[in-house]
XYZ file of C-alpha atoms in Angstrom:
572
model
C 32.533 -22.575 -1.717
C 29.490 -19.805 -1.359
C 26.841 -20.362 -3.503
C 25.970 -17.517 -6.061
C 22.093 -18.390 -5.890
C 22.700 -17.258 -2.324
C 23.771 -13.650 -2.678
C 19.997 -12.475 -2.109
C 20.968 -9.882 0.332
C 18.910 -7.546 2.470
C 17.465 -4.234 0.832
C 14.954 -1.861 3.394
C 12.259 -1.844 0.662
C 11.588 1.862 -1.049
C 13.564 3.957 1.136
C 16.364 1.728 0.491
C 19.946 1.381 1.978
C 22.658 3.803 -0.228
C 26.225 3.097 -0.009
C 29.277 2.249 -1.495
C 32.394 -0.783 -0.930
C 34.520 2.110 0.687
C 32.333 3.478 3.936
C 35.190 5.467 5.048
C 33.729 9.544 5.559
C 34.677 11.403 2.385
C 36.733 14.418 3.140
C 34.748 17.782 3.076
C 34.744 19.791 -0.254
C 34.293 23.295 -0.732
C 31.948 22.717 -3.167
C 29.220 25.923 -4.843
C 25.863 25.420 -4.075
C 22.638 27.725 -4.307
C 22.248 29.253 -1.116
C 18.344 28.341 -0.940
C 19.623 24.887 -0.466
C 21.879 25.758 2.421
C 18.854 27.693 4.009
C 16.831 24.435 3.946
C 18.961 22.514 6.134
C 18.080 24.889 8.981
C 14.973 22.514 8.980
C 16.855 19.529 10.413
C 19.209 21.543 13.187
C 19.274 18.749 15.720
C 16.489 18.919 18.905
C 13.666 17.475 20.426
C 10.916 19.658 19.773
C 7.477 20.025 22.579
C 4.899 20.596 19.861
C 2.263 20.854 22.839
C 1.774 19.372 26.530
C 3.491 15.522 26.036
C 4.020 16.021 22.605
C 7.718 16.024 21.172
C 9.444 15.422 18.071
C 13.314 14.640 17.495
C 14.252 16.183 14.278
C 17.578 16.022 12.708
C 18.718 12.729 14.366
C 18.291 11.252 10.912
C 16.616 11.032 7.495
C 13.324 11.185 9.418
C 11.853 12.087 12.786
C 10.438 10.333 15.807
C 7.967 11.348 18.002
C 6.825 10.874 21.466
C 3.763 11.178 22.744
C 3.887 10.891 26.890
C 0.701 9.765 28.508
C -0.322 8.885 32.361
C 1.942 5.519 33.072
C 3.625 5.376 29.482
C 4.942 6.814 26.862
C 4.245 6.177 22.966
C 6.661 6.221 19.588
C 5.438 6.472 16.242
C 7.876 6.170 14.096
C 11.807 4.644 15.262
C 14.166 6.095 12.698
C 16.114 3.894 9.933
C 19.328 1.811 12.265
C 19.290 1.280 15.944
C 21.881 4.004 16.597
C 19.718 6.738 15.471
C 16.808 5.390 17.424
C 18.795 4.513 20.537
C 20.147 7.913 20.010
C 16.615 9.522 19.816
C 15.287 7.547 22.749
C 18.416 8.907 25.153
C 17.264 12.446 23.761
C 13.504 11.396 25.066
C 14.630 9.972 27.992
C 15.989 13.535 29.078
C 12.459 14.258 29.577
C 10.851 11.364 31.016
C 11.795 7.595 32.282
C 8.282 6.222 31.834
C 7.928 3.045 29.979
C 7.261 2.527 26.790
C 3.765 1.553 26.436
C 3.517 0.702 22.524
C 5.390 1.533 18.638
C 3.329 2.874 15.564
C 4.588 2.534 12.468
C 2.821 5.391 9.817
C 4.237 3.167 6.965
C 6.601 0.245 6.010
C 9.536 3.025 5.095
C 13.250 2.406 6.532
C 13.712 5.051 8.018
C 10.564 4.932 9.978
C 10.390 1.129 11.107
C 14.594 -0.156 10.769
C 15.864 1.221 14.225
C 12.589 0.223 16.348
C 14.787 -2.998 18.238
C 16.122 0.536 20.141
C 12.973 0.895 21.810
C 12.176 -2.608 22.647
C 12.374 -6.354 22.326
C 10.413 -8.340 19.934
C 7.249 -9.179 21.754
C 7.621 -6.722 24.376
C 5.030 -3.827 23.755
C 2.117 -3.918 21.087
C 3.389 -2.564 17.545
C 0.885 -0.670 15.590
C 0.486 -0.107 11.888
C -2.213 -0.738 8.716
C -2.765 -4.306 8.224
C -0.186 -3.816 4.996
C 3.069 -2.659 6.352
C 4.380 -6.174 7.578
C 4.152 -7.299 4.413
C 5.894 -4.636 2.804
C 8.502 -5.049 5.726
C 8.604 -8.630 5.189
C 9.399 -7.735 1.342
C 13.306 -6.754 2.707
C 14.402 -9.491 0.159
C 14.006 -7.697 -3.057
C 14.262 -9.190 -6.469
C 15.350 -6.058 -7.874
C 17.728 -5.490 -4.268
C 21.075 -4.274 -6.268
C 19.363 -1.230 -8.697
C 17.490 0.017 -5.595
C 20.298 0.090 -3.823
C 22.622 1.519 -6.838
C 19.860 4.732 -7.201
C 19.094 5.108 -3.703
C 23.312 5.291 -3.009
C 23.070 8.309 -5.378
C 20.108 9.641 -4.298
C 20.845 10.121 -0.809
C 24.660 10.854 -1.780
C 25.322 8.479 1.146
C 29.506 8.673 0.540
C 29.858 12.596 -0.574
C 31.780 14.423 1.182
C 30.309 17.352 3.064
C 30.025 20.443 0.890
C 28.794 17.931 -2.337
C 26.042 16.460 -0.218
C 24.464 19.316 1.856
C 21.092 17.534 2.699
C 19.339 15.295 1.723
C 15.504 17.091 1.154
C 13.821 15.748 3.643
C 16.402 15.409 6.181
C 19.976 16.113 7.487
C 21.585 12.654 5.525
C 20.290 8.893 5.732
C 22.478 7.068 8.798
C 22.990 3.951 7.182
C 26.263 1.823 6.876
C 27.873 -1.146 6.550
C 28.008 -1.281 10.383
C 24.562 -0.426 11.101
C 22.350 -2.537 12.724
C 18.330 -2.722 11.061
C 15.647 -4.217 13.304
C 12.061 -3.449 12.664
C 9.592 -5.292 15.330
C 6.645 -6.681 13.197
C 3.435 -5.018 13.946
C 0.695 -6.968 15.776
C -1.921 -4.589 15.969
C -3.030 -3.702 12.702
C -5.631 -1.087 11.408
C -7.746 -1.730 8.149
C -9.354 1.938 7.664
C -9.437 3.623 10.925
C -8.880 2.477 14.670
C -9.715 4.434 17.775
C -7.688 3.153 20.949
C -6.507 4.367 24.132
C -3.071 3.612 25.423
C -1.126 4.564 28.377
C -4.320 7.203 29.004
C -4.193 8.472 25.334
C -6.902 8.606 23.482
C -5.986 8.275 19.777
C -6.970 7.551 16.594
C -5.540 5.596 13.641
C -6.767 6.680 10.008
C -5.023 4.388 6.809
C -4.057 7.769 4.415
C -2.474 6.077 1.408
C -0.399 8.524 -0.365
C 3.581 8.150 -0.412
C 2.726 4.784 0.341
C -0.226 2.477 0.489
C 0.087 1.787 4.041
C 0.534 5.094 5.385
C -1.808 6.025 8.027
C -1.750 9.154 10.239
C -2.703 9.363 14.193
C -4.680 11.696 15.538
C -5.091 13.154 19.522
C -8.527 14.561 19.412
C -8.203 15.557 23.094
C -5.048 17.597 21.683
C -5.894 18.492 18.231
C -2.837 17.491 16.952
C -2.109 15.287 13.854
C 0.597 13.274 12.977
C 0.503 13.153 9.399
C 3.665 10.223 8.499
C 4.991 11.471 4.854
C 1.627 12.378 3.213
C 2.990 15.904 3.916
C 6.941 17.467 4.743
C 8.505 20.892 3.994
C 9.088 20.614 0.312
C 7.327 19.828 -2.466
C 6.306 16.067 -2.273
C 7.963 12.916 -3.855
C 5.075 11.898 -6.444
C 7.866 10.184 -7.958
C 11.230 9.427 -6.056
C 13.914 8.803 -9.249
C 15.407 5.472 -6.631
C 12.323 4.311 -8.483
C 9.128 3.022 -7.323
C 5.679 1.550 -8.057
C 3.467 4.212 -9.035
C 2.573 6.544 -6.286
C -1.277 7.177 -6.998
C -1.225 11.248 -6.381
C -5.171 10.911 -6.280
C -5.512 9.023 -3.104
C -2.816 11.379 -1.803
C -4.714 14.551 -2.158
C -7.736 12.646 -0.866
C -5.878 11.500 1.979
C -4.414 15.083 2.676
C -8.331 15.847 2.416
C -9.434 13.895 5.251
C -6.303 15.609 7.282
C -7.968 18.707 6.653
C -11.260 18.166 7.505
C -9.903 17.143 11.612
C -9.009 21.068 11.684
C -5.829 20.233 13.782
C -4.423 22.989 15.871
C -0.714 21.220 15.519
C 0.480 19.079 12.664
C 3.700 17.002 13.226
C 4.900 15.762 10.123
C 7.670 12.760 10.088
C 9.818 14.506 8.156
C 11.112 18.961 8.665
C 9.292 20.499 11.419
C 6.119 20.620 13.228
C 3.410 23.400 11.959
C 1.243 25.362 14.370
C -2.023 27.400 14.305
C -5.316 26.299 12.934
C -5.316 28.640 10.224
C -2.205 28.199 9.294
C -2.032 24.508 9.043
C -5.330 24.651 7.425
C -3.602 27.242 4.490
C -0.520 24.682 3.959
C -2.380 21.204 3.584
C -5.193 23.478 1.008
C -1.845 24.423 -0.977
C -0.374 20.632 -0.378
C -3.244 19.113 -1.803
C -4.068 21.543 -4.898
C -0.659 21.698 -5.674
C -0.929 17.403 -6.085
C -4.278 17.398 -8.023
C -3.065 20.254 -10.413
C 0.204 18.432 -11.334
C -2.579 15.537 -11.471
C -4.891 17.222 -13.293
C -2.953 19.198 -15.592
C -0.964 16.380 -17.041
C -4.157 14.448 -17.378
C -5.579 17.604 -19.730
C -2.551 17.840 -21.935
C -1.957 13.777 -22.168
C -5.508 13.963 -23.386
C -4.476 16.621 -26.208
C -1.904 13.843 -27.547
C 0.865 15.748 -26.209
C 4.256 13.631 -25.267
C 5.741 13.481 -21.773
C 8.690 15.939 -22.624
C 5.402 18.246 -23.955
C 4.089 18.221 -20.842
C 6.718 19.066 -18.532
C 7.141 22.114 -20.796
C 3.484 23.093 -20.268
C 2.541 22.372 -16.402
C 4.341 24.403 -13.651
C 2.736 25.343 -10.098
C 0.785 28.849 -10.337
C 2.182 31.391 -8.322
C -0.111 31.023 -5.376
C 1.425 27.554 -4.804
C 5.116 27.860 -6.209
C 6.181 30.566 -3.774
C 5.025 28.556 -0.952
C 7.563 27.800 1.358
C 6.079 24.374 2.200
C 6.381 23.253 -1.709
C 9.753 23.957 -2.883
C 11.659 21.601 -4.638
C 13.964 20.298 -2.640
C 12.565 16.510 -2.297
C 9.945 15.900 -5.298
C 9.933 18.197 -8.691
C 7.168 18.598 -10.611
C 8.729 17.721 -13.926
C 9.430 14.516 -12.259
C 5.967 13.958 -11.085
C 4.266 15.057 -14.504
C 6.263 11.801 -16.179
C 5.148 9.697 -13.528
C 1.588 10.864 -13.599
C 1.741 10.124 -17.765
C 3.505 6.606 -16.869
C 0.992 5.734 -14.554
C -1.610 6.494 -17.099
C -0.590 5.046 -19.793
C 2.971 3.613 -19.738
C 6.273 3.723 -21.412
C 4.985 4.737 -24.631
C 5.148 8.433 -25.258
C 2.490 8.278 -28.260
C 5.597 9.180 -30.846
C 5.583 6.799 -33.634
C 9.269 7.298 -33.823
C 9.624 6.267 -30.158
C 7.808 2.974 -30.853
C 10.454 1.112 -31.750
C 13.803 3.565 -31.948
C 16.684 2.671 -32.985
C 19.644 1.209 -30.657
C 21.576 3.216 -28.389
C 24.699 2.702 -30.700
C 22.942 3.055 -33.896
C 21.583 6.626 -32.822
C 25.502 7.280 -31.726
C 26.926 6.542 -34.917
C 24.423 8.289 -36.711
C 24.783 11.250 -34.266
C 28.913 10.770 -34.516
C 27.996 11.269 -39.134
C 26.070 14.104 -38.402
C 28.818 15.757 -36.622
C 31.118 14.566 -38.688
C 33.373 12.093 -37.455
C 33.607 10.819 -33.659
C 36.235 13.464 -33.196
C 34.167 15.739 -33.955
C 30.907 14.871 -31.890
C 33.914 14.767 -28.930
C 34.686 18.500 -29.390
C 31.016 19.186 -29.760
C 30.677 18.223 -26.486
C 33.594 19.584 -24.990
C 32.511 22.949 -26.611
C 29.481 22.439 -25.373
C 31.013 22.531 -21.592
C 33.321 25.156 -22.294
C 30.259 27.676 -22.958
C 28.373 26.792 -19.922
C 25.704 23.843 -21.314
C 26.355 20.820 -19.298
C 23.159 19.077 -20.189
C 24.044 18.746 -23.852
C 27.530 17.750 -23.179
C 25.911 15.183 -21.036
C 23.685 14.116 -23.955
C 26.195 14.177 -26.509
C 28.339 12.276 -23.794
C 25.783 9.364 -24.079
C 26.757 8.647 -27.713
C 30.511 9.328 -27.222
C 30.364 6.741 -24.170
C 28.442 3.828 -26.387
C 31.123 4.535 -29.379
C 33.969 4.602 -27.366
C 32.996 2.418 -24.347
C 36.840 2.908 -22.318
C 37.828 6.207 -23.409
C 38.932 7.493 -20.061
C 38.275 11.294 -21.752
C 34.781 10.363 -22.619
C 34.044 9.254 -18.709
C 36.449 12.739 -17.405
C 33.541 14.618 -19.895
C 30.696 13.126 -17.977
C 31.874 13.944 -15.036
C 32.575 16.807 -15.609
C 29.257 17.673 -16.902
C 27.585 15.634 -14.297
C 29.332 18.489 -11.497
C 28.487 21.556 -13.141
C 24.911 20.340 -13.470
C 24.993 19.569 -9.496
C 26.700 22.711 -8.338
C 23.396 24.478 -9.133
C 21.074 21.925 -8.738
C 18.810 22.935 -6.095
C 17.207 19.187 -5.060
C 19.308 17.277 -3.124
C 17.886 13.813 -4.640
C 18.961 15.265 -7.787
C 22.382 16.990 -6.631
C 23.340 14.177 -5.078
C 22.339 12.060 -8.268
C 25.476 13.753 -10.025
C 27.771 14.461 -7.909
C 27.837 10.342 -6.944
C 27.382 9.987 -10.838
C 30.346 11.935 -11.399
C 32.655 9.929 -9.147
C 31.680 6.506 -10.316
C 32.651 8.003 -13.993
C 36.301 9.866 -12.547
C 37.295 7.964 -9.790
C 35.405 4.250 -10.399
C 33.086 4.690 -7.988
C 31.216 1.194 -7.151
C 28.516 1.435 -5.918
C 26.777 -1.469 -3.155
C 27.534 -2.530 0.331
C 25.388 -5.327 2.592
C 24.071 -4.139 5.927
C 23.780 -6.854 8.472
C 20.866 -8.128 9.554
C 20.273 -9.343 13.090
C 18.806 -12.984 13.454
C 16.216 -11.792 15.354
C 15.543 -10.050 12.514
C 15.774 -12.547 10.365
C 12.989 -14.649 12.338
C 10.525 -12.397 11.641
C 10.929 -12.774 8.106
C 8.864 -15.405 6.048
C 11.264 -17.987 4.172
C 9.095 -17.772 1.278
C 10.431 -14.630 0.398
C 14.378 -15.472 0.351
C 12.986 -18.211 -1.795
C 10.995 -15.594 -3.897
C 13.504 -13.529 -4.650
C 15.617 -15.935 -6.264
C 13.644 -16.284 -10.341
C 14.790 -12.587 -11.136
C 18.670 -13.831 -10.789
C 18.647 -16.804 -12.982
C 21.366 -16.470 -15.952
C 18.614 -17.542 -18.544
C 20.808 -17.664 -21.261
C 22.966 -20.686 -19.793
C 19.305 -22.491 -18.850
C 17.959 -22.884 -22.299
C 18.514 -26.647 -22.267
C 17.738 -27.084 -18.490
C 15.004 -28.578 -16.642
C 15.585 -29.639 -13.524
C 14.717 -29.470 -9.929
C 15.640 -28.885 -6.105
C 14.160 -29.147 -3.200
C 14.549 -27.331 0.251
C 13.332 -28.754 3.412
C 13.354 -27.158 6.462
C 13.099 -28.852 9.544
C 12.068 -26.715 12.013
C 9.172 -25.695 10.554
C 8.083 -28.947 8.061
C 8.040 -26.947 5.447
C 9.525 -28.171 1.953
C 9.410 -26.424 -1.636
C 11.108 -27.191 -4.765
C 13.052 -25.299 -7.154
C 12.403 -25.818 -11.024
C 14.727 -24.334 -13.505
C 12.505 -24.836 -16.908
C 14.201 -23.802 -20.019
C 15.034 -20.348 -19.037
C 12.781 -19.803 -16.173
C 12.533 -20.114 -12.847
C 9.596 -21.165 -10.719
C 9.077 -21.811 -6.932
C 6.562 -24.622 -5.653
C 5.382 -25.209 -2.472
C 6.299 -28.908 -1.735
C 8.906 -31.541 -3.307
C 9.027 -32.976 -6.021
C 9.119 -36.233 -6.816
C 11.991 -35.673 -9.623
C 13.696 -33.510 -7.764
C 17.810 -34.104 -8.501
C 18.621 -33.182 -4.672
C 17.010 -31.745 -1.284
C 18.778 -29.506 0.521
C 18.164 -30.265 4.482
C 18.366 -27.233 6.759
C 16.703 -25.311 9.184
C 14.950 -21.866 8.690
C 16.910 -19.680 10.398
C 20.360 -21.064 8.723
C 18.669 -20.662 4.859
C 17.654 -16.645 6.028
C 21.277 -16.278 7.663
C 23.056 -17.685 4.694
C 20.686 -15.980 2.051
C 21.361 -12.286 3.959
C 24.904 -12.990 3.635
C 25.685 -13.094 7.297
C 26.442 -17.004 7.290
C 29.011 -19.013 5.399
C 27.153 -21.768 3.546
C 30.637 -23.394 3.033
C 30.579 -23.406 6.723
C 27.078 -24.968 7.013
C 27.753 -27.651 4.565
C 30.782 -28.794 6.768
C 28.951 -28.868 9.740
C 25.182 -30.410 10.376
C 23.775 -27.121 9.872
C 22.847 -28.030 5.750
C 23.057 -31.196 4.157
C 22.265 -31.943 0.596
C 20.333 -35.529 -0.082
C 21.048 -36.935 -3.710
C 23.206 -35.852 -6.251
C 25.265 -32.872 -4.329
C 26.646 -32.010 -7.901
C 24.088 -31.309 -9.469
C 22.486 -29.297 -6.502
C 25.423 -27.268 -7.001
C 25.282 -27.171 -10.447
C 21.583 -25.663 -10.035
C 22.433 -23.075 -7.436
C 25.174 -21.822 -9.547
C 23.044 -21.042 -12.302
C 21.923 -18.136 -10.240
C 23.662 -14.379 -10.901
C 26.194 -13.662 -7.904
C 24.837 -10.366 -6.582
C 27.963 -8.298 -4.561
């Protein structure tokens, strides 16, 4: 048997893996699209690009880009793409220009696609990895208690199974190159920077500056000899991802203007960004991060001014658009972030869920508000050719709506899910933003052609040593079926016998709750090793298999061990 406590499988934190059960390539579609979005794939045509004397950048080997710097007896990579394909296939693009060895890795932040392919470039241990002091543990958060919704959005985000012609880019690159057969490996950094670190390797002189902004461990590097910066995702060719709609902690949009701020002030001569293409010129790079940054703080701002008037989220988004100045920038269209998005973020951040409507405080249930919508109409027959009307005269986002009440009143009408998916197309042959283009388009097929979404990646053992055990542990409170635990209170314990660690399990009446050591009252230990728990927990190891062999054994009442374990939600 294969224990359903032990479906905690791996998830590459916010950048997250997207796929579906069927990883065959879609066919291509020829499918409308506006033609600005077409024009901004020319930003990831395929190269290496020399940004300046031993500076070059591969763009358009993947969602993000990897850059060399080449110094005296070594070269340097900061950044290593998200699977070991793309950064083995980066590194044989590199190694067109030069054989020297690699003399060390920096990480700007903890994203996949910037850390997941880095076992291409070396072993573990073999050259120094550098990143903030932050980023392993946001690496070593791969186990992810909320692993199968990431993965669900991020699937349609990226529109990792469109075909070609539905999915044309995705924003900030050419497509994310993950699959079922990928391969992730990120080394864990061993150098670390708090606030700034100034270093010389392989005759480079360089500085590391923590920039906190997409994420709290970003950092950016800077060649002082060279004047160029490399500014990690605090800054790419569209307008930025204040809020990404995979869904996220709050991205605090001050500290990213501040930290686009103290890019400024190094008055660079070339900015390579990890994402689109490098930027040139003093003056010009100068102009772009001045619009970056005001165009953050006035979305910022703005919001703050009109949340402050009373005014609800939906208000808002009415009310704050970029001036012109910054809207017809090329460097802050929206094909990654949208400012709507980022204004309902900004109010969230602020001050939550609650809009400030009195009617919103405690609305009524989805299927309440459908029958009463379904009365209003006058009859559910009627609300269904309200819709359809709806489509027929070109408004696919109030079919859609109206769709959400048809769908709760008539859960398995197959014409109902046709509707939506319908709707759900029209809206994404003119959406420009891939995130949000690719959002329905994968939407649409899950409603026409049952879609399922989630697939496992597998992770290395290697890997898998460099991960604390205490997080597959971690992970496993936010899958307990609560409602068949009411009456429960138990406990198991784990010990591990390579390292001497041991930890017990409580289920208490509906909760879960992880202690470091065992119990005393514990109804079973399981015996194992660390390595065989992480391998069985990722999914890459039979436990049935383990149990059989001398790989897990289970001390005191094995039925009840089982019994616990299998209060835990199967995740597929």
């Amino acid at each position: 048997m294969r224990y359903p406590a032990l479906f905690l499988v791996m998830v590459v934190s916010a950048a997250a893996l997207a796929a579906c059960g069927d990883s065959s390539a879609p066919a291509p579609r020829d499918t409308p699209a506006p033609d600005a979005l077409r024009e901004h794939s020319k930003l990831f045509e395929k190269e290496v690009v020399e940004v300046t004397d031993g500076v070059y950048v591969a763009v358009g080997f993947g969602l993000a880009n990897s850059i060399m710097l080449e110094g005296d007896d070594g070269i340097i990579i900061v950044d290593t793409m998200e699977t070991v394909a793309e950064g083995e296939a980066v590194l044989a693009a590199f190694r067109e220009i030069t054989d020297k060895p690699i003399a060390a890795i920096i990480y700007t932040h903890n994203h996949a696609d910037h850390v997941f392919g880095a076992r291409a470039f070396a072993a573990p241990g073999e050259v120094p990895v550098y990143a903030h002091q932050s980023t392993g543990y946001y690496i070593n958060r791969v186990v992810n208690q909320i692993r199968p919704i990431i993965t669900t959005r991020s699937m349609r985000m990226f529109g990792h199974h469109l075909p070609e012609g539905e999915r044309i880019n995705d924003g900030i690159g050419p497509h994310l190159g993950v699959s079922e057969e990928s391969t992730l490996f990120a080394l864990p950094p061993d150098h670390t920077v708090d606030e700034r670190m100034e270093t010389t390797i392989a005759g480079i002189r360089l500085e590391l500056v923590h920039a906190p902004g997409e994420t709290e461990d970003q950092l950016f590097v800077w060649l002082p000899e060279k004047k160029v910066v490399l500014s990690g995702d605090n800054i790419y060719q569209t307008f930025p991802n204040l809020y990404t709609i995979r869904g996220t902690y709050y991205r605090d949009v001050q500290k990213w203007a501040a930290s686009l701020d103290k890019i400024r002030a190094l008055d660079a001569e070339f900015l390579v960004p990890s994402h689109t293409r490098p930027l040139s010129g003093r003056e010009r790079i100068q102009d772009t991060l001045t619009d970056y940054r005001d165009a953050i703080q006035y979305v910022h701002d703005q919001t703050l001014r009109h949340m402050n008037k009373g005014l609800t989220p939906d208000q808002i988004v009415e009310r704050v658009q970029l001036p012109p100045h910054l809207a017809e920038s090329p460097w802050l269209q929206e094909f990654y972030g949208k400012v709507s998005w980022s204004v309902r973020s900004v109010f969230d951040g602020y001050l939550g869920w609650f809009d400030g409507n009195p009617s919103t405080l405690q609305p009524l249930t989805g299927d309440q508000q459908a029958r009463h919508m379904a009365e209003l109409a006058g009859g559910e027959q009627a609300l269904a050719d309200k819709a359809r009307a709806a489509l027929d005269q070109g408004d696919a986002q109030w079919a859609l709506n109206l769709s959400d009440h048809l769908r709760a009143l008539r859960p398995d009408d197959d014409a109902v899910n046709q509707l939506r998916a319908e709707a759900l197309r029209r809206l994404g042959e003119v959406e420009a933003n891939p995130n949000a283009r690719n959002y329905y388009f994968t939407a649409a097929r899950e409603e026409a052609d049952g879609l399922k979404p989630g697939f496992r990646t597998q992770a290395p053992e290697g890997f898998l040593d460099t991960l604390p055990i205490d997080n597959f542990l971690a992970a496993m409170p936010a899958f307990l079926k609560a409602e068949d635990t009411l009456d429960v209170h138990e406990k198991l314990g784990f010990q591990f016998a390579d390292s001497d660690r041991r930890f017990t399990l409580e289920i208490r009446r509906g909760v879960a709750q992880v202690h470091p050591g065992l119990a005393e009252d514990a109804v079973a230990v399981l015996h194992t090793r660390e390595p065989v728990w992480k391998a069985i927990a990722a999914g890459n190891r039979s436990a049935v298999t383990a149990l059989a062999g001398d790989d897990l054994d289970i001390d005191g009442d094995k039925i009840a061990a089982l019994r616990l374990l299998g209060y835990f939600e199967k995740v597929d």
